[in-house]
PDB file of N, CA and C in Angstrom:
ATOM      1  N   UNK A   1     112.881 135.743 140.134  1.00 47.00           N
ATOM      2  CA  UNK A   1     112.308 136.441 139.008  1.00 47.00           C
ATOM      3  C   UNK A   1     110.855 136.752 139.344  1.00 47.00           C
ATOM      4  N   UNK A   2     110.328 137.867 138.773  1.00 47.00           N
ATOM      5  CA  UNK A   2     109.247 138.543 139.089  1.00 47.00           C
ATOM      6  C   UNK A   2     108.278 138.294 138.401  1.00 47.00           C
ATOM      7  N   UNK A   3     106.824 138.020 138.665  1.00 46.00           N
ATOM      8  CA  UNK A   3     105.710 138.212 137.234  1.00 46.00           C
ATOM      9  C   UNK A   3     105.516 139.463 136.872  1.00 46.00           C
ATOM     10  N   UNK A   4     105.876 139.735 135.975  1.00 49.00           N
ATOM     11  CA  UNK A   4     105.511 140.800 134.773  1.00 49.00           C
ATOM     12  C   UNK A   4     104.319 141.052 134.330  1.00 49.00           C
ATOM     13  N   UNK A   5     103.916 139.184 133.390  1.00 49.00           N
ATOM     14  CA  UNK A   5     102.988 139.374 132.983  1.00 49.00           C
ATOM     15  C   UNK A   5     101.447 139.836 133.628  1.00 49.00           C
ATOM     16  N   UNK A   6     101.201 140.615 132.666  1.00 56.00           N
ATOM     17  CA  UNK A   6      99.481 140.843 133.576  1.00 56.00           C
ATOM     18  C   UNK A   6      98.262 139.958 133.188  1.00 56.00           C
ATOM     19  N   UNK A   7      98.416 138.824 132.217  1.00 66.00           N
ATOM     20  CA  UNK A   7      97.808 138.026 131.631  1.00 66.00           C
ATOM     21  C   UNK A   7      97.838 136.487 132.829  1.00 66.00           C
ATOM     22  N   UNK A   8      96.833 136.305 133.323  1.00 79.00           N
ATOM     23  CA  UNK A   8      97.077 134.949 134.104  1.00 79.00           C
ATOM     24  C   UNK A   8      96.811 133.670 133.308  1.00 79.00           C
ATOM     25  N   UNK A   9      97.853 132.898 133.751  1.00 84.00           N
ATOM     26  CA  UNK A   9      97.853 131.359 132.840  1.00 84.00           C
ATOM     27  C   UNK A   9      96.798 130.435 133.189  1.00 84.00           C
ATOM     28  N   UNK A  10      95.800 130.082 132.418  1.00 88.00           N
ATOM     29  CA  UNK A  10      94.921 129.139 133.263  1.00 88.00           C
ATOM     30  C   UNK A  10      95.788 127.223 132.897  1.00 88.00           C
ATOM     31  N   UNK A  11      96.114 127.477 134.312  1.00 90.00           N
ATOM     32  CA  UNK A  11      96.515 125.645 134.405  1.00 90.00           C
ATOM     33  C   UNK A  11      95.924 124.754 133.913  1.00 90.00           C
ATOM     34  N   UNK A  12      94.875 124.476 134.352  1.00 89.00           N
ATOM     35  CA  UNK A  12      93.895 124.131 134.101  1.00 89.00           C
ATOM     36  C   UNK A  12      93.723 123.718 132.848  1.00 89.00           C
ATOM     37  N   UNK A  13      92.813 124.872 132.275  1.00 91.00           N
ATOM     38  CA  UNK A  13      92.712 124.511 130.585  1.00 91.00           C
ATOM     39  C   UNK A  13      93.708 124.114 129.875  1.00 91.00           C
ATOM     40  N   UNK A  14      94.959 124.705 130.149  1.00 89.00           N
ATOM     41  CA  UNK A  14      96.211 124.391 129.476  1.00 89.00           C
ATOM     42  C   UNK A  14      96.473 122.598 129.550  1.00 89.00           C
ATOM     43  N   UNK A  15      96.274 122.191 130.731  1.00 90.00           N
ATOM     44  CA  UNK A  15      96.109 120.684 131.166  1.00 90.00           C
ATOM     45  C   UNK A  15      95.186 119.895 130.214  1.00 90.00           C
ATOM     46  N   UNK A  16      94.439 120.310 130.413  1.00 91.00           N
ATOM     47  CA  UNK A  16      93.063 120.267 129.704  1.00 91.00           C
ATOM     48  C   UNK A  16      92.886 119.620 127.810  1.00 91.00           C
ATOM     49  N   UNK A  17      94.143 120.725 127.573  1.00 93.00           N
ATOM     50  CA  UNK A  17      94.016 120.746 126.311  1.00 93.00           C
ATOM     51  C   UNK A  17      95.323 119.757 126.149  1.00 93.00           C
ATOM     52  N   UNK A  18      95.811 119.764 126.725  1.00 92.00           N
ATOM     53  CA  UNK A  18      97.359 118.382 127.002  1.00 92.00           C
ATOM     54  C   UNK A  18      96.943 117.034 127.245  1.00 92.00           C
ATOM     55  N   UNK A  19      95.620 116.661 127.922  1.00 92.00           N
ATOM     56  CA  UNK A  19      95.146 115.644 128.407  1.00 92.00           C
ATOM     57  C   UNK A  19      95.994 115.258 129.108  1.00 92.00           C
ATOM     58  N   UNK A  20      96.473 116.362 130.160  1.00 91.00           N
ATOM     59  CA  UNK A  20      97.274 115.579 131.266  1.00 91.00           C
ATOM     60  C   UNK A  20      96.292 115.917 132.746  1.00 91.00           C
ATOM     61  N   UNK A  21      96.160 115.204 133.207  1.00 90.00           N
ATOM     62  CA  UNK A  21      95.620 114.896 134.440  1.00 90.00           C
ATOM     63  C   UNK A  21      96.946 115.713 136.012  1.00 90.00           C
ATOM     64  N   UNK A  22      96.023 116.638 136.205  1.00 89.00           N
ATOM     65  CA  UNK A  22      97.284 117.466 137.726  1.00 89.00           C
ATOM     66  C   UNK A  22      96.302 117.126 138.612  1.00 89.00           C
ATOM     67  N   UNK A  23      97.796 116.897 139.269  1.00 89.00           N
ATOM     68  CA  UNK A  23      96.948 116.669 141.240  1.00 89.00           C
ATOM     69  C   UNK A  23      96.479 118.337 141.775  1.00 89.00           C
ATOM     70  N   UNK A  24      95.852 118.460 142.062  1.00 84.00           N
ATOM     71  CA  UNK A  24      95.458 119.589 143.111  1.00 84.00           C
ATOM     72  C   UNK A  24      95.970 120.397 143.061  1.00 84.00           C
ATOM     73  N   UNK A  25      97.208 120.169 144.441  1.00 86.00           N
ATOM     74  CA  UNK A  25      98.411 120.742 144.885  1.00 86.00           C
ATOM     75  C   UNK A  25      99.539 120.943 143.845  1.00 86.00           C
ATOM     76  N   UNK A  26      99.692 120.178 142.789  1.00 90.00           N
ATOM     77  CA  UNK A  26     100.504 121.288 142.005  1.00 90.00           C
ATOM     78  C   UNK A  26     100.087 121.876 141.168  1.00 90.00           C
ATOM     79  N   UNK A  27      98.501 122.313 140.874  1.00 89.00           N
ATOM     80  CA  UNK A  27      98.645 123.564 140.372  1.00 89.00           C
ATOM     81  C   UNK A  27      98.394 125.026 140.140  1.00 89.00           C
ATOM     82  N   UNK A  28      98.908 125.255 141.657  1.00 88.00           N
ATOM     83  CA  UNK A  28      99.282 126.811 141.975  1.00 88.00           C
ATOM     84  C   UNK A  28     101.196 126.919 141.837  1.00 88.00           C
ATOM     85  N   UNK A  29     101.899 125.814 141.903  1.00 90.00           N
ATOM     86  CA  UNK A  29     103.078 126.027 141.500  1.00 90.00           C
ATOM     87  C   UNK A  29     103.378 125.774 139.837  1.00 90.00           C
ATOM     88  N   UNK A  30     102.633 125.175 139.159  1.00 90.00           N
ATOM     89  CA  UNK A  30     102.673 125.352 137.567  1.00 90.00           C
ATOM     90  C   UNK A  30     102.243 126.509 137.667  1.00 90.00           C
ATOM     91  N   UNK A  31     101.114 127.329 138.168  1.00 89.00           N
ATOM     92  CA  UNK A  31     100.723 128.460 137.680  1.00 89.00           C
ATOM     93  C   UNK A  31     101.965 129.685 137.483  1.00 89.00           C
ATOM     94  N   UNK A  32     102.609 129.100 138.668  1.00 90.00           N
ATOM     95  CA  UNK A  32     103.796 130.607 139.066  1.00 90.00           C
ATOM     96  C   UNK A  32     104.561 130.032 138.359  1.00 90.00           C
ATOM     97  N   UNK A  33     105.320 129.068 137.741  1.00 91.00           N
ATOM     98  CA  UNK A  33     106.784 128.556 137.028  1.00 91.00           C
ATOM     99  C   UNK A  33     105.574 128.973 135.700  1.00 91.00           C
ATOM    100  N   UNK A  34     104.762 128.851 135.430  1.00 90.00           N
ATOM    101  CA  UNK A  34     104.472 128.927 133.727  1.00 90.00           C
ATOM    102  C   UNK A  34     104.111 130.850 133.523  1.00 90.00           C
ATOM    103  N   UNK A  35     103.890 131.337 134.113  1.00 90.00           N
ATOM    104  CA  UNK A  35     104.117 132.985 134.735  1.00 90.00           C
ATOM    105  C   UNK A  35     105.733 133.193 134.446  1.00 90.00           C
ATOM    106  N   UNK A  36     106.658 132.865 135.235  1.00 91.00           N
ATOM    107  CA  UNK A  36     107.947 133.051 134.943  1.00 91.00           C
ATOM    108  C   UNK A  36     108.147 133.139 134.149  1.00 91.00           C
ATOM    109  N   UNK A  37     108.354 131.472 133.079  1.00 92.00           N
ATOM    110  CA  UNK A  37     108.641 131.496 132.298  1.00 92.00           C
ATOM    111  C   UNK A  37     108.435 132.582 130.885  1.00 92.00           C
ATOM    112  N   UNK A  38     106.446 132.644 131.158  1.00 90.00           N
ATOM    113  CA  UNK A  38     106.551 133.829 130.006  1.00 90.00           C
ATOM    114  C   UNK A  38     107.265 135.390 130.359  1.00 90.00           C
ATOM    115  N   UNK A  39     107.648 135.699 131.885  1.00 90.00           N
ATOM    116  CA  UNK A  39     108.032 136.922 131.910  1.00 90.00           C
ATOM    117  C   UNK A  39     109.573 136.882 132.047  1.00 90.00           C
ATOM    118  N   UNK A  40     110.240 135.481 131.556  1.00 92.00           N
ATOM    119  CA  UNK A  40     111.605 135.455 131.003  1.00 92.00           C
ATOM    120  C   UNK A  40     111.168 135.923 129.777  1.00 92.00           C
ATOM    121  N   UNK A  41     110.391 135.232 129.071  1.00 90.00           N
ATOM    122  CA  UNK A  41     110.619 135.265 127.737  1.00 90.00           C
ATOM    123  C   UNK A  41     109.868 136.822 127.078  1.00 90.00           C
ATOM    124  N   UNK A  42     109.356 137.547 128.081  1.00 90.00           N
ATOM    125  CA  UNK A  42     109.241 139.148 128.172  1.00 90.00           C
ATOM    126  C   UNK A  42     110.323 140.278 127.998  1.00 90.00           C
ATOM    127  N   UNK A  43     111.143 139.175 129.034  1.00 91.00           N
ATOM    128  CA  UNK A  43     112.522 140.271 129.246  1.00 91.00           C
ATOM    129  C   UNK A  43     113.805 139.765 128.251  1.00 91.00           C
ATOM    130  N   UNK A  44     113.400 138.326 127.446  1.00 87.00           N
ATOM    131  CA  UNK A  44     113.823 138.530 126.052  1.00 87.00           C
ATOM    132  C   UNK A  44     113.696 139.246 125.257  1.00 87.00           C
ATOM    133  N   UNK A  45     112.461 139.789 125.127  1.00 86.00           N
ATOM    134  CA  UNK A  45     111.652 140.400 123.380  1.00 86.00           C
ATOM    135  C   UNK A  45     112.506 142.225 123.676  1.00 86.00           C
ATOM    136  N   UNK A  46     112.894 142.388 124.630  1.00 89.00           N
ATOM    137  CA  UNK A  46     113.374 143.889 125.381  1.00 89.00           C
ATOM    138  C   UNK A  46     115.303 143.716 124.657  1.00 89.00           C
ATOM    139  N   UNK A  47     115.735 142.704 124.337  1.00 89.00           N
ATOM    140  CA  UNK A  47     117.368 142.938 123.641  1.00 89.00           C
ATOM    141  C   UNK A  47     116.936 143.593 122.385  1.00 89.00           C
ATOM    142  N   UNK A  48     117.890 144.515 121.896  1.00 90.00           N
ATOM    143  CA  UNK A  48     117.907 144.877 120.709  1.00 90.00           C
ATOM    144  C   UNK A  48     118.448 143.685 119.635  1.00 90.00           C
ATOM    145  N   UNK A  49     117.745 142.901 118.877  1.00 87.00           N
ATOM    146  CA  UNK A  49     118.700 142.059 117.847  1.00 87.00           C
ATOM    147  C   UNK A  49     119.178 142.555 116.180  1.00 87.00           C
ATOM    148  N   UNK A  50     118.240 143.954 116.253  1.00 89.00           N
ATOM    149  CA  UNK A  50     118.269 144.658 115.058  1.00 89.00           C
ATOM    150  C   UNK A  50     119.321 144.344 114.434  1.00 89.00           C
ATOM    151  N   UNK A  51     120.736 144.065 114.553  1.00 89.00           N
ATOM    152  CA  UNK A  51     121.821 143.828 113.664  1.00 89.00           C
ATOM    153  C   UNK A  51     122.353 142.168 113.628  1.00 89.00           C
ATOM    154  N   UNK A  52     121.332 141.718 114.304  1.00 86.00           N
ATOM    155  CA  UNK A  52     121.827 139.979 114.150  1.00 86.00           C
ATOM    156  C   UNK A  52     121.048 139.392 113.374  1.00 86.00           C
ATOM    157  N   UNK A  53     121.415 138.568 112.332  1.00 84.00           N
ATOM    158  CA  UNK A  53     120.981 137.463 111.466  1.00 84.00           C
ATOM    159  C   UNK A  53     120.388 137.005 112.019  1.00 84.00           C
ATOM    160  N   UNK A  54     119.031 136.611 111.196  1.00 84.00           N
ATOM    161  CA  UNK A  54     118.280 135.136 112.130  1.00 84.00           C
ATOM    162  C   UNK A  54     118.801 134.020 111.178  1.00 84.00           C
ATOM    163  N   UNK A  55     118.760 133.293 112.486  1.00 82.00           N
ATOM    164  CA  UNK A  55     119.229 131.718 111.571  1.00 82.00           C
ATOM    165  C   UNK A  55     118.170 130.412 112.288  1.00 82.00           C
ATOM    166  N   UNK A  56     117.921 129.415 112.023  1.00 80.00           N
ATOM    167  CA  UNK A  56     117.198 128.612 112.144  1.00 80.00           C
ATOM    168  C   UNK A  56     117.876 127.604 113.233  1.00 80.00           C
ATOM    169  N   UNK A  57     119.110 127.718 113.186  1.00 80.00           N
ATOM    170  CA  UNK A  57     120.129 126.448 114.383  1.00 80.00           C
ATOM    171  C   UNK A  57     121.087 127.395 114.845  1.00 80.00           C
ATOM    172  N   UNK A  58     121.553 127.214 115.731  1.00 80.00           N
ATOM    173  CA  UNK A  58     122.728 127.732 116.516  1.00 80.00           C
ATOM    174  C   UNK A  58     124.155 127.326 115.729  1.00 80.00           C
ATOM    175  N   UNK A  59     124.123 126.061 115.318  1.00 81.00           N
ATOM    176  CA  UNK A  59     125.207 125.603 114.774  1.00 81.00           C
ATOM    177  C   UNK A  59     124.755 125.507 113.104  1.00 81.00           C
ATOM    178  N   UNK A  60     126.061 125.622 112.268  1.00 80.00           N
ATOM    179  CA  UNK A  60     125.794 125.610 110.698  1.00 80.00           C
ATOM    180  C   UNK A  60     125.851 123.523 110.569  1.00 80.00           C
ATOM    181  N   UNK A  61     124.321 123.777 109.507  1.00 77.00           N
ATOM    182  CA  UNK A  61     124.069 122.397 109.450  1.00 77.00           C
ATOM    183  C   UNK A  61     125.095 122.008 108.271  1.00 77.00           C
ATOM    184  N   UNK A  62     125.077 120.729 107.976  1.00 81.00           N
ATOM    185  CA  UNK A  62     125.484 120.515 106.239  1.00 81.00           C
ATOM    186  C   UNK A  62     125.035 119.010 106.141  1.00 81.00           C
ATOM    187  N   UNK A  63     124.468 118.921 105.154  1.00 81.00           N
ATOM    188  CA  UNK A  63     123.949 117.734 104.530  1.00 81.00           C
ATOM    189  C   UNK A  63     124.942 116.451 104.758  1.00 81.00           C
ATOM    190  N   UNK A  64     125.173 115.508 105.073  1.00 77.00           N
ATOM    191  CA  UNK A  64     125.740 114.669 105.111  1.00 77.00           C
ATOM    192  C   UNK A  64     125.200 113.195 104.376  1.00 77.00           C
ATOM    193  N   UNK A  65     124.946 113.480 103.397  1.00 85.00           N
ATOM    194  CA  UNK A  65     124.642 112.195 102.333  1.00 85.00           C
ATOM    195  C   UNK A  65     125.651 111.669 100.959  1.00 85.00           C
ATOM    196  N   UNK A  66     125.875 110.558 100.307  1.00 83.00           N
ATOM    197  CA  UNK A  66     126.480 110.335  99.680  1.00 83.00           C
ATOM    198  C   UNK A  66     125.485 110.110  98.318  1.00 83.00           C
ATOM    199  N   UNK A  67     126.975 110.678  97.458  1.00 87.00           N
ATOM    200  CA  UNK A  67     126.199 110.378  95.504  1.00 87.00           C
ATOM    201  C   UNK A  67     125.240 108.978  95.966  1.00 87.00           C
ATOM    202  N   UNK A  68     124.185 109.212  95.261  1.00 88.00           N
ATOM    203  CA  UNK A  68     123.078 108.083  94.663  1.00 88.00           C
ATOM    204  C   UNK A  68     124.035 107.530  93.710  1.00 88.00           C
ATOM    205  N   UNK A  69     124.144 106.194  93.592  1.00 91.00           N
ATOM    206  CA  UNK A  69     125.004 104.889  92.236  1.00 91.00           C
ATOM    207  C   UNK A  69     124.173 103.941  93.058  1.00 91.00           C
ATOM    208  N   UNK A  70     124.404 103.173  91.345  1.00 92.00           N
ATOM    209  CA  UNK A  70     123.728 102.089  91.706  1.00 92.00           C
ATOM    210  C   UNK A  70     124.581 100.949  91.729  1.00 92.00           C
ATOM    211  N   UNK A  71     124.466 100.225  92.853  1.00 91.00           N
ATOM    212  CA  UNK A  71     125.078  98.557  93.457  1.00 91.00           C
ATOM    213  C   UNK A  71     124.349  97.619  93.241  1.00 91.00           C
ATOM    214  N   UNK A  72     125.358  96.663  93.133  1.00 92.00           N
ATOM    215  CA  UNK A  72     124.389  95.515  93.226  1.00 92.00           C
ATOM    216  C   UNK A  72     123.773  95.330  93.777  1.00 92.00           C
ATOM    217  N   UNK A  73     122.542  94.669  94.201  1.00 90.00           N
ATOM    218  CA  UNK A  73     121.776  94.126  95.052  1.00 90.00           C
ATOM    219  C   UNK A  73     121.656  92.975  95.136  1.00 90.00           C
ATOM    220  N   UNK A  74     121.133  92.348  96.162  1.00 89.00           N
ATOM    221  CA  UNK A  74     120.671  90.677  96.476  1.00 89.00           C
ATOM    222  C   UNK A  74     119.545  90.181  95.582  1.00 89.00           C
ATOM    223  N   UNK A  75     120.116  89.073  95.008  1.00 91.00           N
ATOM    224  CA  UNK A  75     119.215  88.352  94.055  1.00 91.00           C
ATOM    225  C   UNK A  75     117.879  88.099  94.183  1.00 91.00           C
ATOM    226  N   UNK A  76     116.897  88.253  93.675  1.00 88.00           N
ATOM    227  CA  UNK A  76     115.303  88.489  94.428  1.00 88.00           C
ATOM    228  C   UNK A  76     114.845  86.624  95.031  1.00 88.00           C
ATOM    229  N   UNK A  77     115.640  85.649  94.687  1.00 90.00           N
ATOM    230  CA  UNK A  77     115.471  84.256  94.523  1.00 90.00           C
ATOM    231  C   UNK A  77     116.501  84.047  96.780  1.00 90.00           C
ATOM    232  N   UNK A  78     117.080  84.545  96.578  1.00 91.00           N
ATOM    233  CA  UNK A  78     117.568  84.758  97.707  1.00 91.00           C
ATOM    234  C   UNK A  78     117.123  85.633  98.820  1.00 91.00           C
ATOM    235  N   UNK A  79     116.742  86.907  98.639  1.00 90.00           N
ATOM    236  CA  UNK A  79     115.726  87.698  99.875  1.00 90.00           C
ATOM    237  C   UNK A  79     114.215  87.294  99.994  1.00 90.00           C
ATOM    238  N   UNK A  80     113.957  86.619  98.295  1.00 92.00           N
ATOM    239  CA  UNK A  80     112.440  85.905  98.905  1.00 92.00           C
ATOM    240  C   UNK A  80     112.538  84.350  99.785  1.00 92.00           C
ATOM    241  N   UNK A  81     113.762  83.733  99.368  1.00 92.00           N
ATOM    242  CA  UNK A  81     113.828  82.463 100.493  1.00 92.00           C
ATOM    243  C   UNK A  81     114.124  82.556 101.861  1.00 92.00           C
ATOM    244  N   UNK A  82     114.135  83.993 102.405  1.00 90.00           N
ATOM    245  CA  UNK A  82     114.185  84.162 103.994  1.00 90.00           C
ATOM    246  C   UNK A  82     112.812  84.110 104.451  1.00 90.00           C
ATOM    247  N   UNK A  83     111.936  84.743 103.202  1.00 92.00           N
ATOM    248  CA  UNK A  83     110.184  85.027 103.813  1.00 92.00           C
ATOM    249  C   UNK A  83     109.465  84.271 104.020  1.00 92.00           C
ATOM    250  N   UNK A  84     108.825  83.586 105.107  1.00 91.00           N
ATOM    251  CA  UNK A  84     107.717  82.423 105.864  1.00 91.00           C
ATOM    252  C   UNK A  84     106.934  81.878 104.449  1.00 91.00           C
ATOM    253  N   UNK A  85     106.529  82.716 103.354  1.00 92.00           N
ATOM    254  CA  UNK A  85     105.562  82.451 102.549  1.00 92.00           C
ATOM    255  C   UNK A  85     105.447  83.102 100.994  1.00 92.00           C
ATOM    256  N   UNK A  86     105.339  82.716 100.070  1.00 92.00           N
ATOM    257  CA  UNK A  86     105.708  83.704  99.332  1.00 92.00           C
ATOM    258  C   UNK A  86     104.596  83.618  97.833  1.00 92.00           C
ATOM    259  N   UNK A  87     104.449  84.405  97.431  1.00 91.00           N
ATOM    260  CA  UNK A  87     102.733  84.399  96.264  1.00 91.00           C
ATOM    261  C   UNK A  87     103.811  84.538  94.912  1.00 91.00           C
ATOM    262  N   UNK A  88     103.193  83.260  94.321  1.00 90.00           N
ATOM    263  CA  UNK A  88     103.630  83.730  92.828  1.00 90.00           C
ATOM    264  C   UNK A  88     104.853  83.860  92.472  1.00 90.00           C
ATOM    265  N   UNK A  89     105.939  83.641  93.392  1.00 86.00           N
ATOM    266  CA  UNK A  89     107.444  83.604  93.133  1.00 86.00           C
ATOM    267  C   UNK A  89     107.918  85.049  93.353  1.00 86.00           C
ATOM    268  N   UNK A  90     106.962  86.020  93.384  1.00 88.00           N
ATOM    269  CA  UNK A  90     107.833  86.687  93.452  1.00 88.00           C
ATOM    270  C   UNK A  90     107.353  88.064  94.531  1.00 88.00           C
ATOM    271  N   UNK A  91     105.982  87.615  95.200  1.00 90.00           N
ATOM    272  CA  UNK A  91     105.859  88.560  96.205  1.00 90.00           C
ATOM    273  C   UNK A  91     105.736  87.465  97.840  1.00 90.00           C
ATOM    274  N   UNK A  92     105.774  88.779  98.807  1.00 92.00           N
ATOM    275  CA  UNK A  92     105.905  88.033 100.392  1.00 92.00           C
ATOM    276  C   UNK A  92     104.559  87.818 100.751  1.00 92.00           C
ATOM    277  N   UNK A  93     104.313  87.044 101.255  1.00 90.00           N
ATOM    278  CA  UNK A  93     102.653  86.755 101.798  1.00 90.00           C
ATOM    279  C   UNK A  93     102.706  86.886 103.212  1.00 90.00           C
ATOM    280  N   UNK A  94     101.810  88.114 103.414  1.00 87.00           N
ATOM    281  CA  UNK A  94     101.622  88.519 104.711  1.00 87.00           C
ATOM    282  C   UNK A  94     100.377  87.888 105.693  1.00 87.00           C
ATOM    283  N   UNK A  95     100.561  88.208 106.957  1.00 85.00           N
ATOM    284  CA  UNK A  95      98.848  88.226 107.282  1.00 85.00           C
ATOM    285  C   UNK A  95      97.954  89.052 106.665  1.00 85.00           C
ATOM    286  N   UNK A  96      96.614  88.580 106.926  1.00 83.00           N
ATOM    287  CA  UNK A  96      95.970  89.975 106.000  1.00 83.00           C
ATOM    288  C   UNK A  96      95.859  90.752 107.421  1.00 83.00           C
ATOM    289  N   UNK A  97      95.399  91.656 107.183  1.00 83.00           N
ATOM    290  CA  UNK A  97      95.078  93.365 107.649  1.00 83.00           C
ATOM    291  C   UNK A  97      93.923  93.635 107.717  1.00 83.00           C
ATOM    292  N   UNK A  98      93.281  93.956 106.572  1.00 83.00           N
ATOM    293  CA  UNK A  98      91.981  94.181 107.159  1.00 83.00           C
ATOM    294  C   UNK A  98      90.808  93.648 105.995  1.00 83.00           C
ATOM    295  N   UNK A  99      89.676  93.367 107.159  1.00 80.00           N
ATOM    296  CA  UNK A  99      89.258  92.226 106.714  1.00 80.00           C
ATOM    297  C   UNK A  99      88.811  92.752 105.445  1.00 80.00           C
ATOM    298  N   UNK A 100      88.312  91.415 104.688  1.00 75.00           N
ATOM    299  CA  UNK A 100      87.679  91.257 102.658  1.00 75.00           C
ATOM    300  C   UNK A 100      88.652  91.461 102.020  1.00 75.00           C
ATOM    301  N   UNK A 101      89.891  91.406 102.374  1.00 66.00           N
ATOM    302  CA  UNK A 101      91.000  91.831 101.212  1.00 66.00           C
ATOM    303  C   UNK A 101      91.649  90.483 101.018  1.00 66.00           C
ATOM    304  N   UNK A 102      91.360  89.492 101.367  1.00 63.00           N
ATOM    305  CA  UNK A 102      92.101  87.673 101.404  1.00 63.00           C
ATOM    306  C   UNK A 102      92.286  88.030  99.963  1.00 63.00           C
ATOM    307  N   UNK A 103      93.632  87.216  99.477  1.00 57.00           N
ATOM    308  CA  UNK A 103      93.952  87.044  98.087  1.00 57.00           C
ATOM    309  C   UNK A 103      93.272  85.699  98.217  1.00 57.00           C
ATOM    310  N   UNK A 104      93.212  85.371  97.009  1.00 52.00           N
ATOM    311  CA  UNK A 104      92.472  83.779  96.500  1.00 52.00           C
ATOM    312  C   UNK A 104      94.015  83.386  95.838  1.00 52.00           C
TER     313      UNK A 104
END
């Protein structure tokens, strides 16, 4: 495949702005694969799609969730006796986070 484009890619900055660190030597071959690529995607914008739908996925999505009801749940006397520590009966006592916030 050929470069098309007449716009040159700066590696470089593009790196740059990625905070990825390139060796040397590869990048005069990013330069030419990232060239390609936009003059594939040149000789895309050239199909006529005038009569095709745009759609967002290739494949038709569908929601896959079930009715909201409500179940029982686990007794709060039972999921708080798994927790290391517990305030007041009825909350979990964590480490603190960040500092001046200690409960008394």
């Amino acid at each position: 495949m050929s470069n098309k484009s007449n716009a040159a890619i700066d590696v470089k900055y593009v790196a740059e702005l990625a905070r990825i660190d390139l060796a040397e030597g590869s990048i005069e071959k990013l330069q030419n694969d990232m060239q390609n690529i936009v003059a594939y995607i040149e000789q895309l914008s050239e199909l006529d799609v005038s009569n095709i739908e745009p759609t967002a996925h290739a494949a038709k999505l569908v929601n896959a969730v079930r009715n909201d009801e409500v179940k029982p749940s686990y007794p709060r006397e039972a999921m708080l006796a798994n927790a290391p520590a517990v305030l007041n009966g009825e909350m979990i006592k964590v480490p603190q986070v960040l500092p001046g916030e200690g409960m008394n």
